[in-house]
Short mmCIF file of C-alpha atoms in Angstrom, two decimals:
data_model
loop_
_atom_site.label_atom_id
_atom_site.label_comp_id
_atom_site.label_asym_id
_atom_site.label_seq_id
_atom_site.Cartn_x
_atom_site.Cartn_y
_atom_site.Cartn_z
CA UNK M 1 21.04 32.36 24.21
CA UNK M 2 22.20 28.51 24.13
CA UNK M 3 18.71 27.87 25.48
CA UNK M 4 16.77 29.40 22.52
CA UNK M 5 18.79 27.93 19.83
CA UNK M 6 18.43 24.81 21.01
CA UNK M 7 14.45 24.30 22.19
CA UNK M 8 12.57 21.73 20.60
CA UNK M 9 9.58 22.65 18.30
CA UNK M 10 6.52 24.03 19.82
CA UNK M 11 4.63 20.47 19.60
CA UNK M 12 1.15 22.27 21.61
CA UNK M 13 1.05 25.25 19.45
CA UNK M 14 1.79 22.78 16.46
CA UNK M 15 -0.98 20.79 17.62
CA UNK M 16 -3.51 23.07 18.58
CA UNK M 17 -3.38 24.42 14.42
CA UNK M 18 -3.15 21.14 13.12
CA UNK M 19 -6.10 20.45 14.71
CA UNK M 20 -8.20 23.53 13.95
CA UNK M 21 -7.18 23.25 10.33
CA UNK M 22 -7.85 19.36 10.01
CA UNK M 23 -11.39 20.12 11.54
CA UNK M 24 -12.09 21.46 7.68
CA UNK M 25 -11.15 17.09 6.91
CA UNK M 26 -13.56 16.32 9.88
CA UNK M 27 -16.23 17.97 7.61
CA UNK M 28 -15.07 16.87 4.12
CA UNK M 29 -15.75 13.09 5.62
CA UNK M 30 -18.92 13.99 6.97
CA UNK M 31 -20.50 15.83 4.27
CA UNK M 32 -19.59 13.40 1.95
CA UNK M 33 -20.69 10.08 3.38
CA UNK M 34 -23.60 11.55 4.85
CA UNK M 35 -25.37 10.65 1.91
CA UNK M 36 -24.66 7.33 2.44
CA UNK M 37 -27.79 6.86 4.89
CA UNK M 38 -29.80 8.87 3.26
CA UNK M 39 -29.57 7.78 -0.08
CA UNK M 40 -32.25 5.17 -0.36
CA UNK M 41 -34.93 7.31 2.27
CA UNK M 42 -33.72 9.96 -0.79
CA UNK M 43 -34.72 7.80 -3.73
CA UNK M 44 -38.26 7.23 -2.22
CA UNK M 45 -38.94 10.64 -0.72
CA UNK M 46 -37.97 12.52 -4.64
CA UNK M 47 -38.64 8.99 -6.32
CA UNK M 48 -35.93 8.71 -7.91
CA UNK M 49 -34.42 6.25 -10.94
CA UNK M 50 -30.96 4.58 -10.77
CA UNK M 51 -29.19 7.52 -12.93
CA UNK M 52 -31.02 10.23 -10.36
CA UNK M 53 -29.78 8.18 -7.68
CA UNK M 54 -26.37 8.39 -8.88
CA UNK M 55 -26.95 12.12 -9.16
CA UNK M 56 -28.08 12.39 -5.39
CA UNK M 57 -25.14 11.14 -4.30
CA UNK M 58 -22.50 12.40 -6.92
CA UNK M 59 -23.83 16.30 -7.67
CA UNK M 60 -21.99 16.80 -4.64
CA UNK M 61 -18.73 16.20 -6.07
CA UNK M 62 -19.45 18.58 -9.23
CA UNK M 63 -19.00 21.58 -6.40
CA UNK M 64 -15.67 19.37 -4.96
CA UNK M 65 -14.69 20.05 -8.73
CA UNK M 66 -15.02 23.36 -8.85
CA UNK M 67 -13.87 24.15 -5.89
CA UNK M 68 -10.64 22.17 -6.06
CA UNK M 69 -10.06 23.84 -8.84
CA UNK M 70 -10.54 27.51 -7.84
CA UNK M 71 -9.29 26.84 -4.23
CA UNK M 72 -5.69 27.52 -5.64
CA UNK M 73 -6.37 30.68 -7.32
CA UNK M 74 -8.26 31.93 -4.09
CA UNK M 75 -5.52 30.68 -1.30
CA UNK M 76 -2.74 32.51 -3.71
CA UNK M 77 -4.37 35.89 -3.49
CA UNK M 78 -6.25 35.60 -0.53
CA UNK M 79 -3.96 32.68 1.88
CA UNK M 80 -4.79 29.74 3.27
CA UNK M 81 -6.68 31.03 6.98
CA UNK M 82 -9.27 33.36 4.82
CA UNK M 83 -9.47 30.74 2.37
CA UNK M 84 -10.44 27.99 5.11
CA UNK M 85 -12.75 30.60 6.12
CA UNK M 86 -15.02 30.89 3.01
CA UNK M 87 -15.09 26.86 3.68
CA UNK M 88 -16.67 27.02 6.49
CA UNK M 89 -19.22 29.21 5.51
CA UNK M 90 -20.29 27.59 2.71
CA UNK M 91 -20.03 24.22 5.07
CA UNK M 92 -22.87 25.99 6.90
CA UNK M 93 -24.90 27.42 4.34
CA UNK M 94 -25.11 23.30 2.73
CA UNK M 95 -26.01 21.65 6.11
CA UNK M 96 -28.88 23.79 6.56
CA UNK M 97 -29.91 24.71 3.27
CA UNK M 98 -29.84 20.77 2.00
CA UNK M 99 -31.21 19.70 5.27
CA UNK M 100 -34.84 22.19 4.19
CA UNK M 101 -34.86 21.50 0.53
CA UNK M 102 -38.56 21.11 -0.82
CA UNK M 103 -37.43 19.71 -4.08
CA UNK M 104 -35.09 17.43 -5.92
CA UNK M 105 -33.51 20.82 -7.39
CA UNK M 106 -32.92 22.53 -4.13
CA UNK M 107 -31.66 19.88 -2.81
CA UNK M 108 -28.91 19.54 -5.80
CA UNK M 109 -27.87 23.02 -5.50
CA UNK M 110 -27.03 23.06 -1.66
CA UNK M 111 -25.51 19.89 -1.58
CA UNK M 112 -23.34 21.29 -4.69
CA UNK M 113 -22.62 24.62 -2.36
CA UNK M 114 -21.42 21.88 0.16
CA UNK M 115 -18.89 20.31 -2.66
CA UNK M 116 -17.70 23.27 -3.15
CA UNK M 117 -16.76 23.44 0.48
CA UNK M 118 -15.47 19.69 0.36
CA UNK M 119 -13.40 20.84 -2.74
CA UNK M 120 -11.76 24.08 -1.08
CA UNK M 121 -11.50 22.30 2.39
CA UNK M 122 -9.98 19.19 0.85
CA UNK M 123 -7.41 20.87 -0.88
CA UNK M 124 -5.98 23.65 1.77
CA UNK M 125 -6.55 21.86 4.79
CA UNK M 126 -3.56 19.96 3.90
CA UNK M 127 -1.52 22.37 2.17
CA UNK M 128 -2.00 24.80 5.27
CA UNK M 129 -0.56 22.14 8.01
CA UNK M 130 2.03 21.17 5.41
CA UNK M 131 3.48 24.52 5.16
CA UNK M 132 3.14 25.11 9.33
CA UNK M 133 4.62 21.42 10.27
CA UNK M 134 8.09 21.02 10.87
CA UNK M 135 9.66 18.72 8.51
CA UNK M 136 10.32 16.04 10.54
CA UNK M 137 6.63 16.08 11.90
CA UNK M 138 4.71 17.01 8.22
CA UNK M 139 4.19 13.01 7.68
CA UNK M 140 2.28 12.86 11.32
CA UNK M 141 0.53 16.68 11.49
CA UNK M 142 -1.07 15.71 7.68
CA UNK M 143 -1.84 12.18 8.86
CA UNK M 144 -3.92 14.56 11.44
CA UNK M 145 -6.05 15.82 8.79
CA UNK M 146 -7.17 12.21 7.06
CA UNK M 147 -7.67 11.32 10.50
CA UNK M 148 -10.36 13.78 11.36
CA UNK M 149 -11.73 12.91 7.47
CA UNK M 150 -12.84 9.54 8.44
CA UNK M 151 -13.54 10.42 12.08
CA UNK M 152 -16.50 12.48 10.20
CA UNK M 153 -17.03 9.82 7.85
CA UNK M 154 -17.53 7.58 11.50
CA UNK M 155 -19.04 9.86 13.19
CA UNK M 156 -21.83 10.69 10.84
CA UNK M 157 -21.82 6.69 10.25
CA UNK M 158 -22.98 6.13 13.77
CA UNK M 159 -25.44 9.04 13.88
CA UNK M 160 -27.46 7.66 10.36
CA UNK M 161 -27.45 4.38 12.31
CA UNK M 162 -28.50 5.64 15.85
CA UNK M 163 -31.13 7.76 13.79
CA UNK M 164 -32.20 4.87 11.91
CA UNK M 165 -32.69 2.11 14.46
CA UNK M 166 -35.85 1.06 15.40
CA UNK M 167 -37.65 3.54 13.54
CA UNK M 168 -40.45 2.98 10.93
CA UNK M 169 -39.52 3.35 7.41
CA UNK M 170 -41.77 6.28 6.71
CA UNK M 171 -40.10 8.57 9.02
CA UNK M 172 -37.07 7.57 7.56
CA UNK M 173 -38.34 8.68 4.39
CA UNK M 174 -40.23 11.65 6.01
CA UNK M 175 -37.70 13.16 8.23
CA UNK M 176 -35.04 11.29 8.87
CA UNK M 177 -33.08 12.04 6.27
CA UNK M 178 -33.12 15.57 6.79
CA UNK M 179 -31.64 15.16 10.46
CA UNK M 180 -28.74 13.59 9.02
CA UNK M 181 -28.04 16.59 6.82
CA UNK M 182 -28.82 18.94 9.36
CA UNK M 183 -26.61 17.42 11.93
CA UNK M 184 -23.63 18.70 9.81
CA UNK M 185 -24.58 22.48 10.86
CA UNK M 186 -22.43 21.83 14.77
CA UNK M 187 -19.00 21.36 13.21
CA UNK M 188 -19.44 23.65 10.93
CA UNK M 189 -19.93 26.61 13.29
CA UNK M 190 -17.33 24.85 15.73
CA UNK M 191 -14.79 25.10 12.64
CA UNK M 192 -16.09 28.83 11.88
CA UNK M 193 -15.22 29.91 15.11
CA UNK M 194 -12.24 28.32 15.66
CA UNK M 195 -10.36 28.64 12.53
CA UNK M 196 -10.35 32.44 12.99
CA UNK M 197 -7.69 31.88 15.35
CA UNK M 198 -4.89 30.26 13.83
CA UNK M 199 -2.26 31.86 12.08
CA UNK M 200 -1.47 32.55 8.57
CA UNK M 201 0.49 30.54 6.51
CA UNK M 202 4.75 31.61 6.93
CA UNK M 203 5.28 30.85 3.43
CA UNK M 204 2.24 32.67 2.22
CA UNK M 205 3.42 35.59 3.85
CA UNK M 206 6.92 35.12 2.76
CA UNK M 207 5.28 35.74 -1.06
CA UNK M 208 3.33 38.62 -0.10
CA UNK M 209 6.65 40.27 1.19
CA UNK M 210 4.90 40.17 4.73
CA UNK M 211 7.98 38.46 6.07
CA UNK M 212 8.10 39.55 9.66
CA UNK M 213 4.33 38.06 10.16
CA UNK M 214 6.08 34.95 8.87
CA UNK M 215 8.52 35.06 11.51
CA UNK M 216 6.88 35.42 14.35
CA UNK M 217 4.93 32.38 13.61
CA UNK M 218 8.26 30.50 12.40
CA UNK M 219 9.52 31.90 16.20
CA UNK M 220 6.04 30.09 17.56
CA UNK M 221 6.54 26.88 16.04
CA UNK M 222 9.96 26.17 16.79
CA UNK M 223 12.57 29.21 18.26
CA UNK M 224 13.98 32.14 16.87
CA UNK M 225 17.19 31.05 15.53
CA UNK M 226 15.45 28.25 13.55
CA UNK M 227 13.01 30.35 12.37
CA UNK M 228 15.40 33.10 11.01
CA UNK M 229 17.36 30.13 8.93
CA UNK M 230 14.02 28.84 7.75
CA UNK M 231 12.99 32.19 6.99
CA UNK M 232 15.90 32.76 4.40
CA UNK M 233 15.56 29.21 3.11
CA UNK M 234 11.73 29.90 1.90
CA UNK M 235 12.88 33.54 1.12
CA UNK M 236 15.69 32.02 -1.75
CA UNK M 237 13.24 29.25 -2.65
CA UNK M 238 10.24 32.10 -3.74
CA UNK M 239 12.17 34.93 -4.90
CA UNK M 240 14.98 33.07 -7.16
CA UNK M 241 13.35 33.11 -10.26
CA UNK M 242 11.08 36.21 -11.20
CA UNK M 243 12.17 37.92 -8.54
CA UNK M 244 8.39 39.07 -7.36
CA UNK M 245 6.87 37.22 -4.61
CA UNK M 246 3.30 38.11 -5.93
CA UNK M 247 4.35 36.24 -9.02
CA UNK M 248 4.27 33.19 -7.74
CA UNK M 249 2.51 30.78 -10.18
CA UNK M 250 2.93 27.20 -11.83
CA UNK M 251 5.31 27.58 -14.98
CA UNK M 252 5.18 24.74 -17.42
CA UNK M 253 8.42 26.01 -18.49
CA UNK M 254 10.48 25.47 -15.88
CA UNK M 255 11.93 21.99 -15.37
CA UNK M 256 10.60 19.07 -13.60
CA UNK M 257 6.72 21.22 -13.72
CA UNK M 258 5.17 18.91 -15.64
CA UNK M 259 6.08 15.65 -14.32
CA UNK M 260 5.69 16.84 -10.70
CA UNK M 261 2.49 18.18 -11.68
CA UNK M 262 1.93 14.66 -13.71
CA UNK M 263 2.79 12.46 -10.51
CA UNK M 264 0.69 14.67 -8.28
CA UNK M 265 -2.24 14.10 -10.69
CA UNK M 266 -1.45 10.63 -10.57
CA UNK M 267 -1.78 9.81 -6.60
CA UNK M 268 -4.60 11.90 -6.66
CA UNK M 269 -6.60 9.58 -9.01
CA UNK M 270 -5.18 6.69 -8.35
CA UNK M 271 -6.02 7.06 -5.13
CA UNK M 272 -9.89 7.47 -6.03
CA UNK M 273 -9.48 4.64 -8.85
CA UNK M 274 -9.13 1.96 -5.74
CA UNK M 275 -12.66 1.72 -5.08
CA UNK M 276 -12.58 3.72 -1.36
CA UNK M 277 -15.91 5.83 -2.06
CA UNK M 278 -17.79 2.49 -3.12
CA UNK M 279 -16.90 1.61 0.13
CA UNK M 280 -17.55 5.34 1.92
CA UNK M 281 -20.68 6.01 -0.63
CA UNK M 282 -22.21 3.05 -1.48
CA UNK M 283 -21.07 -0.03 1.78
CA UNK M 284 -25.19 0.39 2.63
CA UNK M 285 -26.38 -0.72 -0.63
CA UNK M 286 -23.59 -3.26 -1.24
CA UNK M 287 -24.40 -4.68 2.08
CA UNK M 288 -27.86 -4.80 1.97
CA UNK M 289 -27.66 -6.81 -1.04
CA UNK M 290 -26.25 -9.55 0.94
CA UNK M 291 -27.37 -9.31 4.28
CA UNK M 292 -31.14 -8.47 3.58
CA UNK M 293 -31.51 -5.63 5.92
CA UNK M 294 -31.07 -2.09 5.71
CA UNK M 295 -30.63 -1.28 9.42
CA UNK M 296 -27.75 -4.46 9.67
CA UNK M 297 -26.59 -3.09 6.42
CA UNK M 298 -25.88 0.81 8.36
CA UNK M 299 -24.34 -1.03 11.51
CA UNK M 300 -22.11 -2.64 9.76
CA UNK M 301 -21.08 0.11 7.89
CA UNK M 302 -19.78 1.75 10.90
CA UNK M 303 -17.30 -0.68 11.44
CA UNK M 304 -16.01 -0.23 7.79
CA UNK M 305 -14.84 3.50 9.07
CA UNK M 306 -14.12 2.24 12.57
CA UNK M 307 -11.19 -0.47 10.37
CA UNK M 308 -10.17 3.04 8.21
CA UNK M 309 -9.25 4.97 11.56
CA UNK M 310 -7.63 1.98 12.86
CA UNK M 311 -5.53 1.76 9.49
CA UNK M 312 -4.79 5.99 10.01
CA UNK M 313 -3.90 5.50 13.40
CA UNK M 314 -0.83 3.16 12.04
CA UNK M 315 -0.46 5.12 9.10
CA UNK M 316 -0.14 8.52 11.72
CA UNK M 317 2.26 6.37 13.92
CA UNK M 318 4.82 5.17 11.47
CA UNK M 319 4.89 7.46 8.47
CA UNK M 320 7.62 9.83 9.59
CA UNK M 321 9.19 6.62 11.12
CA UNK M 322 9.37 4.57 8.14
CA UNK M 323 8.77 6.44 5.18
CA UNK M 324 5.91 7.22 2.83
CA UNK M 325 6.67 4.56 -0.19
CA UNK M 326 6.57 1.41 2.18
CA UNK M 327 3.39 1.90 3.60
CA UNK M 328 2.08 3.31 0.57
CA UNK M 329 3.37 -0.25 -1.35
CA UNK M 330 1.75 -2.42 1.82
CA UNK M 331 -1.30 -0.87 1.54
CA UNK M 332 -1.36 -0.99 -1.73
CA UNK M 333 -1.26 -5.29 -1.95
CA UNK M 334 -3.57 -5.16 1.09
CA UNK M 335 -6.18 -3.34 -1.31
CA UNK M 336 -5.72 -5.18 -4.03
CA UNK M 337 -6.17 -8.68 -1.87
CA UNK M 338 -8.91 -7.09 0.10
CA UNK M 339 -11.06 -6.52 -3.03
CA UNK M 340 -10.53 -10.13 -4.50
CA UNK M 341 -11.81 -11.62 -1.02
CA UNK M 342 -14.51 -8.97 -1.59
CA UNK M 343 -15.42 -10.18 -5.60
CA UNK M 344 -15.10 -13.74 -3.98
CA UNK M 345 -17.91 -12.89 -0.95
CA UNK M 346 -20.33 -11.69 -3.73
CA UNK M 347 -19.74 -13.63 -6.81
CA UNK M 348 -20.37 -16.98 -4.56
CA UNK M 349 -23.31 -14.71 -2.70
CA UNK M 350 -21.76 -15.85 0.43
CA UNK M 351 -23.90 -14.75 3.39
CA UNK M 352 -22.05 -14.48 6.12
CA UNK M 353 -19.65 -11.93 7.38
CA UNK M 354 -16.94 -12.62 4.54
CA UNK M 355 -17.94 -9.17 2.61
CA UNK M 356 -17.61 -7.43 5.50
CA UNK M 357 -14.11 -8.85 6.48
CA UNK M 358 -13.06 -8.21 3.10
CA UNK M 359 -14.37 -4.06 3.47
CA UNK M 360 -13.12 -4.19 6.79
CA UNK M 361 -9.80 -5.24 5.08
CA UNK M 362 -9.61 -2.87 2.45
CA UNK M 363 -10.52 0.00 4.66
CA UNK M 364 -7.67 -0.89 7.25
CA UNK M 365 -5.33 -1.23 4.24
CA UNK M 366 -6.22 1.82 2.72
CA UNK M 367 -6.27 3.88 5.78
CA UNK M 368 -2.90 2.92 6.85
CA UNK M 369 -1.60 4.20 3.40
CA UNK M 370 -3.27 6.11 0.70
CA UNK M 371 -5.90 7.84 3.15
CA UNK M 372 -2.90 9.28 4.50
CA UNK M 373 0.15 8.91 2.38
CA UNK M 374 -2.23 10.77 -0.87
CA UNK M 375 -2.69 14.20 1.09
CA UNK M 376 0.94 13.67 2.70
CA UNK M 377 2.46 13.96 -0.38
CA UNK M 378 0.28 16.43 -2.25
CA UNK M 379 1.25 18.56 0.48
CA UNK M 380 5.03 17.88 -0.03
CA UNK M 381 5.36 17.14 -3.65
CA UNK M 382 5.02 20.89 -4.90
CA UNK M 383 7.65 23.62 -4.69
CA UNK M 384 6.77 26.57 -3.45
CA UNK M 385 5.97 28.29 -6.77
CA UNK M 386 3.36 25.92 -7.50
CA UNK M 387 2.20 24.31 -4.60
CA UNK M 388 -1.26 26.30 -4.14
CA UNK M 389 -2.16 25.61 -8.08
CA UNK M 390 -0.48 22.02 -8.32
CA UNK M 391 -1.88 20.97 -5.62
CA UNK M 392 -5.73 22.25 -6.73
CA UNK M 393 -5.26 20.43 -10.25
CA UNK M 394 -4.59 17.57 -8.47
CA UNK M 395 -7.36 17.56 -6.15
CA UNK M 396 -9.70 18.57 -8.51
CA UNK M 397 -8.49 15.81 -10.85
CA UNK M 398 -9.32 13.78 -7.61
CA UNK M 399 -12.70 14.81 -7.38
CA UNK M 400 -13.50 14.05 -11.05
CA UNK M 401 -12.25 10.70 -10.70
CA UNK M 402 -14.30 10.27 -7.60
CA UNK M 403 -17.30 11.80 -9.83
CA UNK M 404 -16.77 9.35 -12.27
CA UNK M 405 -16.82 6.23 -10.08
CA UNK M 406 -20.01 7.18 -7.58
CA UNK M 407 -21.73 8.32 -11.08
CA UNK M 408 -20.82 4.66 -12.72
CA UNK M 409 -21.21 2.09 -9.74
CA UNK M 410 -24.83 2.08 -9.23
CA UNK M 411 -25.06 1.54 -12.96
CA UNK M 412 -22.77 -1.01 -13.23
CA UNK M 413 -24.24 -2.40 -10.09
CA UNK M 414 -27.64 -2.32 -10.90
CA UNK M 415 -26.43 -3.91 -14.64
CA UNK M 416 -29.14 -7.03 -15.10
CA UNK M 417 -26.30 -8.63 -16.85
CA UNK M 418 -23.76 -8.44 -14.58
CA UNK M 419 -25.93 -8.96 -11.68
CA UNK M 420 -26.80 -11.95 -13.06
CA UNK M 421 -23.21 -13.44 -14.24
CA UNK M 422 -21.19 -12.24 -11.46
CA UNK M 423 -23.04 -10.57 -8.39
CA UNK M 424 -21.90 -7.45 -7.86
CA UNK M 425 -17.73 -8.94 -7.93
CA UNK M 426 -16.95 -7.18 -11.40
CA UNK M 427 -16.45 -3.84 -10.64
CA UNK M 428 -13.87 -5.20 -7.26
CA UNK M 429 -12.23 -7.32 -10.11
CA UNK M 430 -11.66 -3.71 -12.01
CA UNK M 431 -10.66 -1.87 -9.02
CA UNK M 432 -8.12 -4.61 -7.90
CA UNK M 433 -6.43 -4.50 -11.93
CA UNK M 434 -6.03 -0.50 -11.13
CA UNK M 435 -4.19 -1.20 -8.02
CA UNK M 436 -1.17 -2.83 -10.13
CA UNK M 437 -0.82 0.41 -12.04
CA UNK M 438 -0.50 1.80 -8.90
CA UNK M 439 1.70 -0.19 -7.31
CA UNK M 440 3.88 0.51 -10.75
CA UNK M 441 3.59 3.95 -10.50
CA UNK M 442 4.64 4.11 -7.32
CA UNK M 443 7.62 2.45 -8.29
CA UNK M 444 8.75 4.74 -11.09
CA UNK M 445 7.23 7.97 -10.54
CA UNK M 446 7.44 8.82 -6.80
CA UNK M 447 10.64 9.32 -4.35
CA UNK M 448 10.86 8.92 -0.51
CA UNK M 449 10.06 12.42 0.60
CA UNK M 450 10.72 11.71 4.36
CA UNK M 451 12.39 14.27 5.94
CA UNK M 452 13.16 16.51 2.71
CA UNK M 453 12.19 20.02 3.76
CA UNK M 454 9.72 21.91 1.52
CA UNK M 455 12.14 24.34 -0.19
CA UNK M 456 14.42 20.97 -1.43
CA UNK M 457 11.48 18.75 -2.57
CA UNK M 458 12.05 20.40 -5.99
CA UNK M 459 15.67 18.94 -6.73
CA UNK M 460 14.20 15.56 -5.62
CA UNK M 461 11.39 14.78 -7.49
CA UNK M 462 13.84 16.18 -10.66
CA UNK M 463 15.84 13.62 -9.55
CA UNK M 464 13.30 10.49 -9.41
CA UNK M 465 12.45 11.69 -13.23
CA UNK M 466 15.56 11.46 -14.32
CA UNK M 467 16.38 8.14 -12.50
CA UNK M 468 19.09 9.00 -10.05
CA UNK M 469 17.24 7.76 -6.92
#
C-alpha cells in the first residue's frame, strides 16, 4: 500500500542498534585511557623505568594489533553480532583479570587480552552500524559510535579523578589503581547482555545466501518496498564478480583495490599521526609538568575529553549536513594551530592555563572531525567485497601507528636534551608538520562520500584516483 512505500526509516529501531553496537566504542575509550590515571601509581607499584612505562601503557595496543587484524577474517566467517560478541567477552575477562594482576607480567597479558578487544571492537563497531544505517543517516549513526568512544574516555576520566582526590598517595599506589581497572567490568557485562539482541548484519547475510534474514531487517529499518530494492542492489553488488557469496574477499586485482585500500590506510594513520593519544594517554604527565600537581593535572584532564565530546557533538550534527571533507579540512587547521599554541605554552614554560586551552583546542578540533569523520569513512570507503578485510588493515595499521607514538613520547619526552632546549614543544612541532600531509592528502586522495550508498562507493573512489571529481 501507498502507506508502506512511502514511511520514513525506522529512526527508534535505528537508534536502539546504533546504540548497542557503539557501546563496544564506549569501551574502546575507556579501556584505553584508563591507563592514563594509573600510569604513574603503575610505575611505583611495579617500579618501573621510562621504556617499561611506555610498555604499561602501549602493550595494550599490541592486542589492538592483532585484533584489528584478525577481526576481518572472524566477522567474514562468523558476522559482525557474534563477532561483537567475542569483544565483549574478552572486554570482561581484561577488566577483571588486569584489575588482580600480582605482577608486571600478568598485568601485560590481560591488558593485551583487553587490546585485543579494543582492536576487534574498534574495527566492527563501525562497520556493523555502517552497513545497518540508512545512507542518508550513516554520517550521524557512525558519529554515534566516536561519541560513546570518548564518552568512555570521559567517563573513566572523571572516575580516576573522583578516585584520586583527596586520597594519600600510597593508596593510590596500593589500590587505587586497581579500582580504575576494575571499574571497566559494568559496561562490559551491560554490552554482553545487550548486544545479544540486535540483529545481524543485512549485507552479511546477503553473502551467506541468507537473504530473507536480510530482509526482514532491511523491512525493520526502513519498509518493505525499500528494503526489497536495497536488497537487489547489495545482491548485484556481492554476487557480480565470482559469483559465490562465500567468496567474498579483498582482490588486489581488481581495479581501484589498492588505492582504496591505500587511502583507507592513510586516514587511519594519519589520523593517529596528529598527536590525539598524547593527549588521551599521556594529558596527566604533560600537565603535571607544568602545573606541579598530579591531582590538578587529572582534573584538568577531564575537561580535555569534556572539549572532544563537545567537538563530536558538532561533528554528529553537521556531517550528513555538510559533508565529510569540510569538516575533516577545518579540523584539520584547528589541529595543526592548536598544537603550535600548545609547543608555544611549553617551550616558554608558561604556567597558566595556556596548555590547557591549547589541548582543549585540539581536542574540540579533532573531535569535530577526524574522531568522527576517520571511522565515518572507513565504514564507507570499502565495497562490499572488501569492506570486512579493508577495513581491519586499516585499523590495524591504526593501531600500530598509535603503538608507535605512546611507545616514543615518553622517550622523547623524558629526552634530557630536548627537555632542556625546548620543554616538551618538539614533539607538538612534529605532530603539527604531519597535519599538512594530511590536509594534502585529503585533498588528492579522498572524495565527498555524502550520501553515496554503500553498493556505489566503489565507482567513486575509482573516480577520485583517476581525477574526475
Amino acid at each position: 500500500m501507498q502507506v508502506n512505500t512511502t514511511k520514513r526509516h525506522n529512526m527508534k529501531y535505528i537508534v536502539m542498534i546504533s546504540m548497542v553496537a557503539s557501546l563496544g566504542g564506549l569501551l574502546f575509550g575507556y579501556d584505553t585511557s584508563v591507563i592514563s590515571g594509573a600510569v604513574s601509581p603503575l610505575k611505583e607499584y611495579f617500579n618501573l623505568n621510562a621504556a617499561e612505562t611506555g610498555w604499561a601503557v602501549s602493550n595494550v595496543v599490541i592486542g589492538c594489533i592483532i585484533g584489528a587484524f584478525g577481526s576481518g577474517e572472524i566477522a567474514r566467517k562468523l558476522g559482525r553480532k557474534k563477532t561483537l560478541i567475542f569483544a565483549a567477552l574478552l572486554f570482561t575477562i581484561s577488566a577483571v583479570g588486569s584489575a588482580l594482576a600480582t605482577n608486571f607480567t600478568w598485568f601485560v597479558i590481560y591488558r593485551m587480552v583487553g587490546g585485543l578487544a579494543v582492536g576487534v571492537a574498534s574495527a566492527i563497531s563501525p562497520m556493523y552500524i555502517s552497513e545497518v544505517a540508512p545512507k542518508n543517516y550513516r554520517g550521524t549513526a557512525t558519529a554515534m559510535n566516536s561519541f560513546a568512544i570518548v564518552f568512555g574516555q570521559i567517563l573513566i576520566f572523571y572516575i580516576n579523578y573522583k578516585l584520586a582526590q583527596g586520597m594519600a598517595r600510597e593508596w593510590l599506589v596500593e589500590l587505587g589503581w586497581r579500582y580504575m581497572l576494575g571499574s571497566e567490568a559494568i559496561p562490559c557485562i551491560l554490552f554482553l547482555i545487550t548486544v545479544v539482541f540486535i540483529p545481524e548484519s543485512p549485507r552479511w547475510n546477503v553473502m551467506r545466501g541468507r537473504d530473507d534474514l536480510a530482509l526482514a531487517t532491511l523491512t525493520k529499518i526502513s519498509n518493505q518496498t525499500h528494503a526489497q530494492n536495497l536488497l537487489n542492489e547489495i545482491r548485484f553488488s556481492v554476487a557480480k564478480d565470482d559469483g559465490q557469496r562465500q567468496k567474498q574477499k579483498l582482490d588486489f586485482s581488481r581495479d581501484g583495490a589498492k588505492f582504496i585500500l591505500m587511502v583507507g590506510i592513510g586516514i587511519a594513520t594519519l589520523s593517529q599521526l596528529s598527536g590525539i593519544n598524547v593527549m588521551m594517554y599521556y594529558a596527566p604527565a604533560v600537565l603535571e609538568r607544568i602545573v606541579g600537581s598530579a591531582e590538578e593535572a587529572l582534573f584538568q584532564t577531564i575537561w580535555i575529553g569534556v572539549a572532544q565530546l563537545m567537538g563530536i557533538t558538532i561533528g554528529f550534527a553537521l556531517f550528513d549536513k555538510l559533508g565529510r571533507l569540510p569538516l575533516m579540512r577545518t579540523g584539520l587547521l584547528g589541529i595543526i594551530l592548536s598544537l603550535l599554541i600548545i609547543s608555544y605554552a611549553m617551550y616558554t614554560q608558561n604556567p597558566g592555563y595556556l596548555a590547557l586551552f591549547g589541548m582543549m583546542a585540539f581536542m574540540l578540533s579533532f573531535g569535530m572531525s577526524w574522531a568522527v569523520g576517520m571511522w565515518v569513512l572507513l565504514g564507507e570507503i570499502f565495497p562490499n567485497y572488501m569492506r570486512a578485510q579493508g577495513m581491519a588493515i586499516a585499523v590495524a595499521l591504526n593501531w600500530v601507528a598509535n603503538f608507535i607514538i605512546s611507545q616514543g613520547f615518553p622517550m622523547i619526552n623524558d629526552n634530557q636534551y630536548l627537555v632542556e632546549n625546548f620543554h616538551g614543544a618538539f614533539p607538538m612541532w612534529l605532530f603539527a608538520s604531519i597535519g599538512v600531509i594530511g590536509f594534502l592528502f585529503l585533498q588528492r586522495c579522498v572524495p565527498e562520500t555524502k550520501g553515496v550508498s554503500l553498493e556505489k562507493m566503489e565507482k567513486v573512489m575509482i573516480d577520485k584516483r583517476d581525477g574526475k571529481i
